[in-house]
Every structure is written in structure tokens, then in C-alpha cells.
mmCIF file of C-alpha atoms in Angstrom:
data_model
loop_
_atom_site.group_PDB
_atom_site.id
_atom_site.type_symbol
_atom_site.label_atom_id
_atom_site.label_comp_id
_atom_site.label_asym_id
_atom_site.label_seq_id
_atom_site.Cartn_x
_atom_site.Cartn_y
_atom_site.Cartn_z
ATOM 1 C CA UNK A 1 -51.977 -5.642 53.080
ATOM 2 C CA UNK A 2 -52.130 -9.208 51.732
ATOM 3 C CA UNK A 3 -52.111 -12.023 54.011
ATOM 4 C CA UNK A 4 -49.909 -14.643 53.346
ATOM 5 C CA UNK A 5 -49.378 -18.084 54.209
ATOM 6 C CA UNK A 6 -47.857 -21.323 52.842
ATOM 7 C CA UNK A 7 -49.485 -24.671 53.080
ATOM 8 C CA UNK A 8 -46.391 -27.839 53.707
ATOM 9 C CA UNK A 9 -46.112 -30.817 54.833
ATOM 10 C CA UNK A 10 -42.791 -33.350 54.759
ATOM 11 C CA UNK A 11 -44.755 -36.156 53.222
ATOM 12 C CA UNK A 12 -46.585 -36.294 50.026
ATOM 13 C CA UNK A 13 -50.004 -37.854 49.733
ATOM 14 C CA UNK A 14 -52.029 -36.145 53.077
ATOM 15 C CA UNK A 15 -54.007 -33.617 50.895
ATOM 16 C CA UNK A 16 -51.793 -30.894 51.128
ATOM 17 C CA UNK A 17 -52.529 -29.568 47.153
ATOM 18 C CA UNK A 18 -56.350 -30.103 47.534
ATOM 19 C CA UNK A 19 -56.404 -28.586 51.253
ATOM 20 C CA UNK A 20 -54.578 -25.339 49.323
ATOM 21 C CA UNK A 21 -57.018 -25.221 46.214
ATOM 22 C CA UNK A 22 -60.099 -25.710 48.712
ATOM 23 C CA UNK A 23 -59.220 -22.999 50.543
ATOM 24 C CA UNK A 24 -58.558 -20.682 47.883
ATOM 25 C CA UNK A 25 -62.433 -21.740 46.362
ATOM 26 C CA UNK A 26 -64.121 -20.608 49.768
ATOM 27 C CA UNK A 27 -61.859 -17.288 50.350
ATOM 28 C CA UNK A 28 -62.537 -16.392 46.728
ATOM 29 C CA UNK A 29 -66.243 -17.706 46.353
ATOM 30 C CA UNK A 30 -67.484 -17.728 50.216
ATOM 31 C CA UNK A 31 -65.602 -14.649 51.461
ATOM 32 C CA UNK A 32 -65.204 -12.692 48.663
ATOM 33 C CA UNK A 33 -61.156 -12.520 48.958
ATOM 34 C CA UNK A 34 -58.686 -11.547 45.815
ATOM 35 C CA UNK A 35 -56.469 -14.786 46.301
ATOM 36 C CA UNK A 36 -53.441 -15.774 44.486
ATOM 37 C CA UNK A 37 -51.411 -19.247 44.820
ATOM 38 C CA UNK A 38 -48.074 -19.929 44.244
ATOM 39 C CA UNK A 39 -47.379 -23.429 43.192
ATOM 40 C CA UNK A 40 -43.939 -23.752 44.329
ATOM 41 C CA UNK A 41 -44.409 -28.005 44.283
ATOM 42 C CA UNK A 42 -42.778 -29.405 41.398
ATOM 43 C CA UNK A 43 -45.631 -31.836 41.375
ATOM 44 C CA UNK A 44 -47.696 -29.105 39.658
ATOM 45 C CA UNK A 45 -50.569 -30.590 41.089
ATOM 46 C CA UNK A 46 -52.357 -27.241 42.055
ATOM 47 C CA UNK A 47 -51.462 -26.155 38.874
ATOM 48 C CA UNK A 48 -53.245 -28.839 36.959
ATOM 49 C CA UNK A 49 -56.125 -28.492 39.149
ATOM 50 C CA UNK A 50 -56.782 -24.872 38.252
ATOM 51 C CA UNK A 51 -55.787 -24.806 34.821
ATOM 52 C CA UNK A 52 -55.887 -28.164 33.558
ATOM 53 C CA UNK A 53 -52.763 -30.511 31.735
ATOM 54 C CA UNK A 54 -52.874 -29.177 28.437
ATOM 55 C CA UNK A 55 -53.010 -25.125 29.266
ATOM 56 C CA UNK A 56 -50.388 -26.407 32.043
ATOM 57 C CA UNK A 57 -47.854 -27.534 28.713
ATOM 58 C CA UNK A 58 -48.629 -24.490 26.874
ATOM 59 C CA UNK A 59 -47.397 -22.486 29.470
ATOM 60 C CA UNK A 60 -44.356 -24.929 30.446
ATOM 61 C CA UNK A 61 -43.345 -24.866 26.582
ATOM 62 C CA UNK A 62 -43.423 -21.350 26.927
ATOM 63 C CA UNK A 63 -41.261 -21.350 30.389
ATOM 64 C CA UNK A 64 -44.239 -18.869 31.865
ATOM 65 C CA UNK A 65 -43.894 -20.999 34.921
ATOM 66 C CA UNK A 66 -42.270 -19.889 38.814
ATOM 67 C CA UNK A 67 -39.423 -22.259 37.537
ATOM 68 C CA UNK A 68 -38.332 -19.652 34.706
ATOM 69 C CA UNK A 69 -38.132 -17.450 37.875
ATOM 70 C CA UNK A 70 -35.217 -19.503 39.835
ATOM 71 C CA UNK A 71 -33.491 -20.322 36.620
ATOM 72 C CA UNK A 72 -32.918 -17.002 35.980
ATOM 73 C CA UNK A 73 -30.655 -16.564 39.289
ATOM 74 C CA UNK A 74 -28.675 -19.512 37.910
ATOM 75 C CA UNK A 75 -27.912 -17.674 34.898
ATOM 76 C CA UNK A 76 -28.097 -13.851 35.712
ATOM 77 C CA UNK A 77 -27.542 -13.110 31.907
ATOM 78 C CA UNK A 78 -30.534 -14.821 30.358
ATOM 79 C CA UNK A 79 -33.237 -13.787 32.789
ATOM 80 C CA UNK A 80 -36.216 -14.065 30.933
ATOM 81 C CA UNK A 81 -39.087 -14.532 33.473
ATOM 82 C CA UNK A 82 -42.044 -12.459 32.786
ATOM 83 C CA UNK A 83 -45.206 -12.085 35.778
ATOM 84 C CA UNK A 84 -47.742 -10.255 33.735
ATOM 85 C CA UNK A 85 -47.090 -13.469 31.003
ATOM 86 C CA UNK A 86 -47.080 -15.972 33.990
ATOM 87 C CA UNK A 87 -49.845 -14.705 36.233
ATOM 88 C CA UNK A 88 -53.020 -16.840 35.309
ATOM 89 C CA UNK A 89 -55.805 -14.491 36.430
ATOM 90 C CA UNK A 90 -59.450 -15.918 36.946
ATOM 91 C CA UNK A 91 -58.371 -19.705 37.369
ATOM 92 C CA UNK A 92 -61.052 -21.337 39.461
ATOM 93 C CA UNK A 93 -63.691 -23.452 37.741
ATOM 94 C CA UNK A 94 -65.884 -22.415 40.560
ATOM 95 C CA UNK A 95 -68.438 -20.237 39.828
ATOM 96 C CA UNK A 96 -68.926 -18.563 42.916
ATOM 97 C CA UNK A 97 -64.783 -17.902 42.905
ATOM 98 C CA UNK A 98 -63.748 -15.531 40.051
ATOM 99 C CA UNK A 99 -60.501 -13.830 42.440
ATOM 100 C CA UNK A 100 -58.398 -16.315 42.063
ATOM 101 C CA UNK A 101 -55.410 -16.296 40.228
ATOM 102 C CA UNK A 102 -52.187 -18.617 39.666
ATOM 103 C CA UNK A 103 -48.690 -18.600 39.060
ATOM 104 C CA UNK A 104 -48.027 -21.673 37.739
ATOM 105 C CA UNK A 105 -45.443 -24.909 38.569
ATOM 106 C CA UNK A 106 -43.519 -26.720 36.659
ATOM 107 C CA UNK A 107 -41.481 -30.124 36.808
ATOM 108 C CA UNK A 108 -38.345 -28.415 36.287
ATOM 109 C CA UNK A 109 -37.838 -27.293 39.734
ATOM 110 C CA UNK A 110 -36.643 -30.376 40.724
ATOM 111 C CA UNK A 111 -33.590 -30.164 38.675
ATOM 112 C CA UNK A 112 -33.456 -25.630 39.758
ATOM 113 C CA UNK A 113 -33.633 -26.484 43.301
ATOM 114 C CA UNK A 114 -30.567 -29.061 43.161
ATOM 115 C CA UNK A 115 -28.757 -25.867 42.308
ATOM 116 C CA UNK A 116 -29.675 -22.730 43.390
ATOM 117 C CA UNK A 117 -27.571 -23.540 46.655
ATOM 118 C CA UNK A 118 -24.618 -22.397 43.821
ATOM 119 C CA UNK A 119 -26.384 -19.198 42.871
ATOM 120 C CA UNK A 120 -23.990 -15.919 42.365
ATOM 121 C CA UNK A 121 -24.360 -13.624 44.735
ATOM 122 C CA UNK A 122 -24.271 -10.765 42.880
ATOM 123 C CA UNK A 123 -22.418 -7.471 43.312
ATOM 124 C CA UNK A 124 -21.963 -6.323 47.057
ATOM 125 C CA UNK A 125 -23.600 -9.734 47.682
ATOM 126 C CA UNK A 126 -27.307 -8.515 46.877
ATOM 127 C CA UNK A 127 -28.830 -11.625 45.584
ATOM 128 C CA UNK A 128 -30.280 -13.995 48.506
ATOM 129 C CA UNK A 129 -31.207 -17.882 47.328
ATOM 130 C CA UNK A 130 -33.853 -17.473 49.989
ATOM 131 C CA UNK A 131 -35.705 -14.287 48.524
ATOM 132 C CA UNK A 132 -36.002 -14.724 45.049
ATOM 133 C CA UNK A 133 -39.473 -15.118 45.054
ATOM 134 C CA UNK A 134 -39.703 -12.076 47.287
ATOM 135 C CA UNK A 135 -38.143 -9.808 44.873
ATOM 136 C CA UNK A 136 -40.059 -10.997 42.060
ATOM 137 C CA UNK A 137 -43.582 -10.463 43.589
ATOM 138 C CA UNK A 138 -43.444 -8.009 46.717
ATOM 139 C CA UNK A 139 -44.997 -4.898 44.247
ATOM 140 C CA UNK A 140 -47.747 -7.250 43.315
ATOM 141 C CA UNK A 141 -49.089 -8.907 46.547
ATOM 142 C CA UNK A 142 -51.140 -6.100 47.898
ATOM 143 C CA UNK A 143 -53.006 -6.424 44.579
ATOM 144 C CA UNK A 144 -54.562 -9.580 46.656
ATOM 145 C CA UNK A 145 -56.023 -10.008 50.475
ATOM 146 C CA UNK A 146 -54.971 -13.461 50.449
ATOM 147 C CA UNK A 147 -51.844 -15.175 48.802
ATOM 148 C CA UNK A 148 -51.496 -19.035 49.303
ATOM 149 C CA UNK A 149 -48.245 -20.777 48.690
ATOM 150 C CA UNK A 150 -48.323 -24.328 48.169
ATOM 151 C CA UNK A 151 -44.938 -25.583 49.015
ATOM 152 C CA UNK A 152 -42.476 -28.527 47.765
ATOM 153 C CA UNK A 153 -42.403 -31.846 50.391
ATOM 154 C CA UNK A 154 -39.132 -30.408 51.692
ATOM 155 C CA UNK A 155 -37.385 -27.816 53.479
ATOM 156 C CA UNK A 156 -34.989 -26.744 50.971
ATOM 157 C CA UNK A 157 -34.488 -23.475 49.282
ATOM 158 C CA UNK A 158 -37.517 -23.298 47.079
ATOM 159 C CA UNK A 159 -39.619 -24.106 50.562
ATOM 160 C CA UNK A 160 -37.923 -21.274 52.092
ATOM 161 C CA UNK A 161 -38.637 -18.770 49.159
ATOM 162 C CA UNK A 162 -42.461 -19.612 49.935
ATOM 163 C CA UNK A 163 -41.815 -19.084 53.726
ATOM 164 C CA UNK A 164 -40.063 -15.829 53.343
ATOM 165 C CA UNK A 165 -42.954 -13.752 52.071
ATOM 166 C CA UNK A 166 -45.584 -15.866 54.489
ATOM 167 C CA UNK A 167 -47.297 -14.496 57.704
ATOM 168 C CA UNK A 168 -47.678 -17.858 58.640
ATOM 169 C CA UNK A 169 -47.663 -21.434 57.376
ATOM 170 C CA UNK A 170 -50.489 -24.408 57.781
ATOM 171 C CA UNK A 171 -49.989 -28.023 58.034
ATOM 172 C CA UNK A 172 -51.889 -30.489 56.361
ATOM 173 C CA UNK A 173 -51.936 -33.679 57.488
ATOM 174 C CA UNK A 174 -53.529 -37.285 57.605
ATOM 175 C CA UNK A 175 -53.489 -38.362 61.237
ATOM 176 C CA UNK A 176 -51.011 -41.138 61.334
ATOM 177 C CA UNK A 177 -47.822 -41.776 62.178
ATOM 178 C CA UNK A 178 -45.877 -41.311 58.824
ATOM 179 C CA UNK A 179 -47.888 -38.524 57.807
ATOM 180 C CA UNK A 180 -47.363 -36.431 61.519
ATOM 181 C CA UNK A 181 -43.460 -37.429 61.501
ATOM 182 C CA UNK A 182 -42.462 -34.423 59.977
ATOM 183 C CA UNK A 183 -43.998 -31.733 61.939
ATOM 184 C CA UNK A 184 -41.482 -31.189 64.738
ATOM 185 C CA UNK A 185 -38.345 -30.697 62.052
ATOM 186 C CA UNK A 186 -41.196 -28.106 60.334
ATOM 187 C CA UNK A 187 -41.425 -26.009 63.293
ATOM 188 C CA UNK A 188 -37.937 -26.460 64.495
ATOM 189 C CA UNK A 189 -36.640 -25.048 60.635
ATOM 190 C CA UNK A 190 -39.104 -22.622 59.877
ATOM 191 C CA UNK A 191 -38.474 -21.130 63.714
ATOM 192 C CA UNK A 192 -34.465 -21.088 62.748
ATOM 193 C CA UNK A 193 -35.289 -19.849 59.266
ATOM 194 C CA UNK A 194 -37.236 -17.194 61.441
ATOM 195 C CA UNK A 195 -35.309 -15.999 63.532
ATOM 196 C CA UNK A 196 -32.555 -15.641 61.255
ATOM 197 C CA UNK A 197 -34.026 -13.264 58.983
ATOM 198 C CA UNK A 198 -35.551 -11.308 61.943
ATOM 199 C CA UNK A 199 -39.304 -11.974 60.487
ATOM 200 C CA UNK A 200 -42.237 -13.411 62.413
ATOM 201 C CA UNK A 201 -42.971 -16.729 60.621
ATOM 202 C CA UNK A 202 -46.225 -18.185 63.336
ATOM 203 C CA UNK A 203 -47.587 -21.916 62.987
ATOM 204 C CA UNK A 204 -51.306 -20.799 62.008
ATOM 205 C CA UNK A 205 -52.223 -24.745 62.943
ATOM 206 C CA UNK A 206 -52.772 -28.458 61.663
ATOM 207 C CA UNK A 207 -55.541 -29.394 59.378
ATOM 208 C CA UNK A 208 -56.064 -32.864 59.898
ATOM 209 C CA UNK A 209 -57.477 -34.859 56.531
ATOM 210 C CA UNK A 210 -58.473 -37.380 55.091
ATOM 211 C CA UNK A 211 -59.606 -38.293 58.620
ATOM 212 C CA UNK A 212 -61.481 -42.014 59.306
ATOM 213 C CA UNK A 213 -63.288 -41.691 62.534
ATOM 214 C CA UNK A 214 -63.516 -45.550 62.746
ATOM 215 C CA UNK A 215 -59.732 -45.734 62.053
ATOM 216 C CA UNK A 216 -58.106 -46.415 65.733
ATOM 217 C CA UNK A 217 -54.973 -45.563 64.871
ATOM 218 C CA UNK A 218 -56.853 -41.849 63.331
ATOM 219 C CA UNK A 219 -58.519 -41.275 66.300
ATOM 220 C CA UNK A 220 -55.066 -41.747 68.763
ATOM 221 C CA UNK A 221 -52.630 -39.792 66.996
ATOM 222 C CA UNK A 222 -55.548 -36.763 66.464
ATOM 223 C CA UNK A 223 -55.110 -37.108 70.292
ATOM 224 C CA UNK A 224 -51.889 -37.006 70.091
ATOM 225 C CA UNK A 225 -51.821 -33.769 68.207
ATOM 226 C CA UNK A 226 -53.865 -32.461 70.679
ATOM 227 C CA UNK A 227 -52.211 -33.386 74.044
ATOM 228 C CA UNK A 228 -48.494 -31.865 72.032
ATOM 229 C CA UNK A 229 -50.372 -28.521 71.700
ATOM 230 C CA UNK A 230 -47.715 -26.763 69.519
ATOM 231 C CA UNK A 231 -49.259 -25.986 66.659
ATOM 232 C CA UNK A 232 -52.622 -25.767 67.451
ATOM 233 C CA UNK A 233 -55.311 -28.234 65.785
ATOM 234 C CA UNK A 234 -57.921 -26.697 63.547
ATOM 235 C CA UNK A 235 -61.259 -27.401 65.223
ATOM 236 C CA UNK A 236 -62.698 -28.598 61.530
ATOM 237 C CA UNK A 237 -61.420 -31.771 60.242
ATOM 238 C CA UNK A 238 -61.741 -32.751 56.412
ATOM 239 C CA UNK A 239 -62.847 -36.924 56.319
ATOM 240 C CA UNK A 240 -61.796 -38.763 54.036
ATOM 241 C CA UNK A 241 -64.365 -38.799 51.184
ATOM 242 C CA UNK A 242 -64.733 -39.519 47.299
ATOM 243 C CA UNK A 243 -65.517 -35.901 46.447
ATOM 244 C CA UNK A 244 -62.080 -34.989 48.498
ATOM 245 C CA UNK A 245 -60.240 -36.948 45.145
ATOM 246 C CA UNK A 246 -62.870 -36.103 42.486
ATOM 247 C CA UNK A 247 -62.426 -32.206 43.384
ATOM 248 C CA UNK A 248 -58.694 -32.503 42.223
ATOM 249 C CA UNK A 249 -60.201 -33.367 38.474
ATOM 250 C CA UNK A 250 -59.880 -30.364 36.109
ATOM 251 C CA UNK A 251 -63.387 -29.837 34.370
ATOM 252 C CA UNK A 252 -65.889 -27.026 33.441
ATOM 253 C CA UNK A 253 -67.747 -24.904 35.444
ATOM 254 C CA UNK A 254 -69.435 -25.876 38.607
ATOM 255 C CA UNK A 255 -70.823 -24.282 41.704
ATOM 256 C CA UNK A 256 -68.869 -25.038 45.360
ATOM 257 C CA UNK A 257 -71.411 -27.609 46.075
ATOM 258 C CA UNK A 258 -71.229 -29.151 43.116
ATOM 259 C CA UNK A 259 -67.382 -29.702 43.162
ATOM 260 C CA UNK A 260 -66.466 -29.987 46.940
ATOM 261 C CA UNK A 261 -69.335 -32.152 47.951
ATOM 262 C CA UNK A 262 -73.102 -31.851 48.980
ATOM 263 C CA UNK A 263 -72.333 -34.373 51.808
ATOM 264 C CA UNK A 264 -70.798 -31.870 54.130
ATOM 265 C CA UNK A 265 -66.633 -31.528 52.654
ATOM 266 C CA UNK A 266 -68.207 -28.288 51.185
ATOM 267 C CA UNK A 267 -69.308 -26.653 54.959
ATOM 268 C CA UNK A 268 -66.006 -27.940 56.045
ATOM 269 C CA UNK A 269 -63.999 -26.174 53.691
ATOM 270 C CA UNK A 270 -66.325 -23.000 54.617
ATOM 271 C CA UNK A 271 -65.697 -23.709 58.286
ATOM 272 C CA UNK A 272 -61.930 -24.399 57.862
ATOM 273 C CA UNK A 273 -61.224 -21.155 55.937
ATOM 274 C CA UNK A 274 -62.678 -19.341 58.292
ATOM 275 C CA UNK A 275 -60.581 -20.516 60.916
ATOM 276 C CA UNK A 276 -57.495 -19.778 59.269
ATOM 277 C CA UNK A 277 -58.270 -16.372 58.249
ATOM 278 C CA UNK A 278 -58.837 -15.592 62.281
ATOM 279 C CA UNK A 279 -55.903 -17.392 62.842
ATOM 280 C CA UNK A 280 -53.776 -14.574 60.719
ATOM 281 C CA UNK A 281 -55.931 -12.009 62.041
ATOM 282 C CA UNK A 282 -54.116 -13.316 65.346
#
């Protein structure tokens, strides 16, 4: 069976989208995983990474996106969204990583999610906001061992559609105070959200990124994280670094090294992945 997981964070800018696409070059390329992402951010930042802008448009013209998905619960009579046509199969420009695939974002979520608290309920109440996304890919995710959900900067309903089909979830994050903010609310929803439908949901951990070791306040709050103990902290920690940015440029082929860094982000990445696959091992 696949595992899943979502990547989130409350606050944009800690490296969330790169953390995701990272991770889903070293399962594919290092550890030889079948690994699909779901770019649930309307950002469509992953999605631009893996595919570039302009196939990114072609496909949004198109409405192959996840958004066509959740528009189609708005209006049950018009559903026109289409996997095979949306799946983007073989989307890395990694060498090494030839198992990935994508199912693509688009801007338009941002307007969808503002209303799918309204969505119909269908007959004998069988449609659930929260498990639209399950429906639509449940017979497909054993076709991968790893499926990586990169998740809106919020906890509404699109989040929760990403959380509903996870194992677990992972929390990228720079180590300072605005960044960190957010993680109690995280744990305290996604444990309601949990518990309410009756599936195990586990904090796999926080990546810390983007991290300055000569950066004071850096150093206290990755204490911080520590001494609070709930999630657990990732033993690898990403720096901050130029190639952390110039990875999120779409371009042509290139080996691992080439586009995550010969300076050491690469073996970070390969010692990061690692530690989240044993963490959904359990």
C-alpha cells in the first residue's frame, strides 16, 4: 500500500513547496519509489516546478487541474474532471527520478475553496466536502509507494481533503518565531480532524529550513522545538543556501547533484527522506 503524507505549514515562505519537490527527487531517484504529488496549494508552485509555466497554462486552459476536481462538487451536473487527462506522469527533470508523477494546481482554488463549505450533499447525504479528493483517487494510489500532498497555507477544506487520505503529515519550517507560530493550531486541528473521522492522522515531524547557524534567534527557537518535543524534530536540517532557491527554477535535464547542490543540500535531502520514510514505517 502507498504511503501517504502531506507536507503544511500556516505560513507561506519557509520552503514548504521545495521541501515537497526535494523529497519526491530522492524517493524517486535515490530510493527508487513510484511517487505522486498532489498540489493542492493554489500557489501552483510545485506545479511550476515540475512542469514548468507554460505546460502549467496548457493544462489550466484545459481545466486538467485538481481544481476541475472540487468544482465539480459545486456543480454536480457539469462534472467534467478527468485523472487519466490530469495525471502528469514522468515529471521530474531529474535524471536519476523518472517515478514521479503530478496532478497539477491551479489558481482557481482560491475562489473553489471559498465555497465548497456550500457543497450539496447529495442523496442520503453521500457527498463529504472533506473527501472529495479521496473518492477521486483511492483506486489509483496503490499504483504508487509514496504519494506527497503539498497542502494550501491553511486549514480549510481543501487542507483537509489532503489530510484525509494521509498517513501522516510533515512540517516545514524556518526556525523563527513567525514561521513556528502555527504549529500548535496544526496539531490541535489535524488531531480533531482525526479523531472525528476515526483515522490515525500521526505528526511524522518538523523539518527545519532554511536554517542560519549564525542566526541567534535560529539557533534558540530550534531549541525551542526541541525542549516542546511534540512533533518530533528531524535530525537533518536543510541551511539556507542559493541552490535551495535555484532548485525551484524549471529547466532541462539535470542529475540530483546538479540541481540540489554539490555543497551538501543534495546529502541532506538524501538524509532527510530517509528519515521520513522510517518515520511512516513507524
Amino acid at each position: 500500500m502507498a504511503q501517504v503524507f502531506s507536507t503544511i505549514n500556516l505560513k507561506g515562505g519557509v520552503g514548504k513547496t521545495t521541501t515537497t519537490v526535494a523529497m519526491a527527487d530522492f524517493m524517486s531517484g535515490v530510493m527508487g519509489k513510484r511517487v505522486l504529488v498532489i498540489d493542492l496549494d493554489p500557489q501552483t508552485n510545485a506545479t511550476v516546478m515540475m512542469i514548468g509555466e507554460d505546460r502549467w497554462r496548457e493544462l489550466n486552459e484545459k481545466e486538467h487541474t485538481i481544481a476541475r476536481l472540487f468544482k465539480d462538487a459545486l456543480d454536480p451536473d457539469n462534472k467534467r474532471f478527468d485523472f487519466d487527462a490530469t495525471l502528469q506522469k514522468g515529471v521530474s527533470n531529474v535524471r536519476e527520478a523518472q517515478n514521479i508523477d503530478l496532478l497539477p494546481s491551479s489558481l482557481d482554488l482560491i475562489d473553489v475553496q471559498d465555497q465548497l463549505a456550500s457543497v450539496p450533499t447529495g442523496r442520503f447525504y453521500a457527498v463529504n466536502p472533506t473527501e472529495l479528493l479521496l473518492r477521486a483517487v483511492k483506486s489509483h494510489l496503490d499504483d504508487y509507494d509514496i504519494v506527497i500532498v503539498d497542502c494550501p497555507p491553511n486549514l480549510g477544506i481543501i487542507t483537509l481533503n489532503g489530510l484525509r487520505i494521509s498517513n501522516g503529515f510533515v512540517i516545514p519550517t524556518i526556525p523563527d518565531v513567525l514561521s513556528t507560530y502555527g504549529i500548535p493550531q496544526i496539531l490541535s486541528r489535524v488531531k480533531q480532524f482525526s479523531n472525528e473521522i476515526v483515522e490515525s492522522i500521526e505528526p511524522l515531524g518538523i523539518v527545519v529550513t532554511k536554517y542560519q547557524e549564525n542566526s541567534t534567534v535560529h539557533r534558540n527557537t530550534l531549541d525551542r522545538l526541541h525542549t516542546n518535543g511534540n512533533p518530533r524534530v528531524f535530525d537533518t536540517i536543510i541551511p539556507q543556501a542559493n541552490q535551495f532557491a535555484a532548485a525551484a527554477e524549471y529547466g532541462g535535464r539535470v542529475t540530483l547533484k546538479q540541481k540540489w547542490g554539490y555543497g551538501g543540500l543534495a546529502d541532506k535531502f538524501d538524509a532527510l527522506v530517509r528519515e521520513v520514510s522510517a518515520a511512516l514505517e513507524g
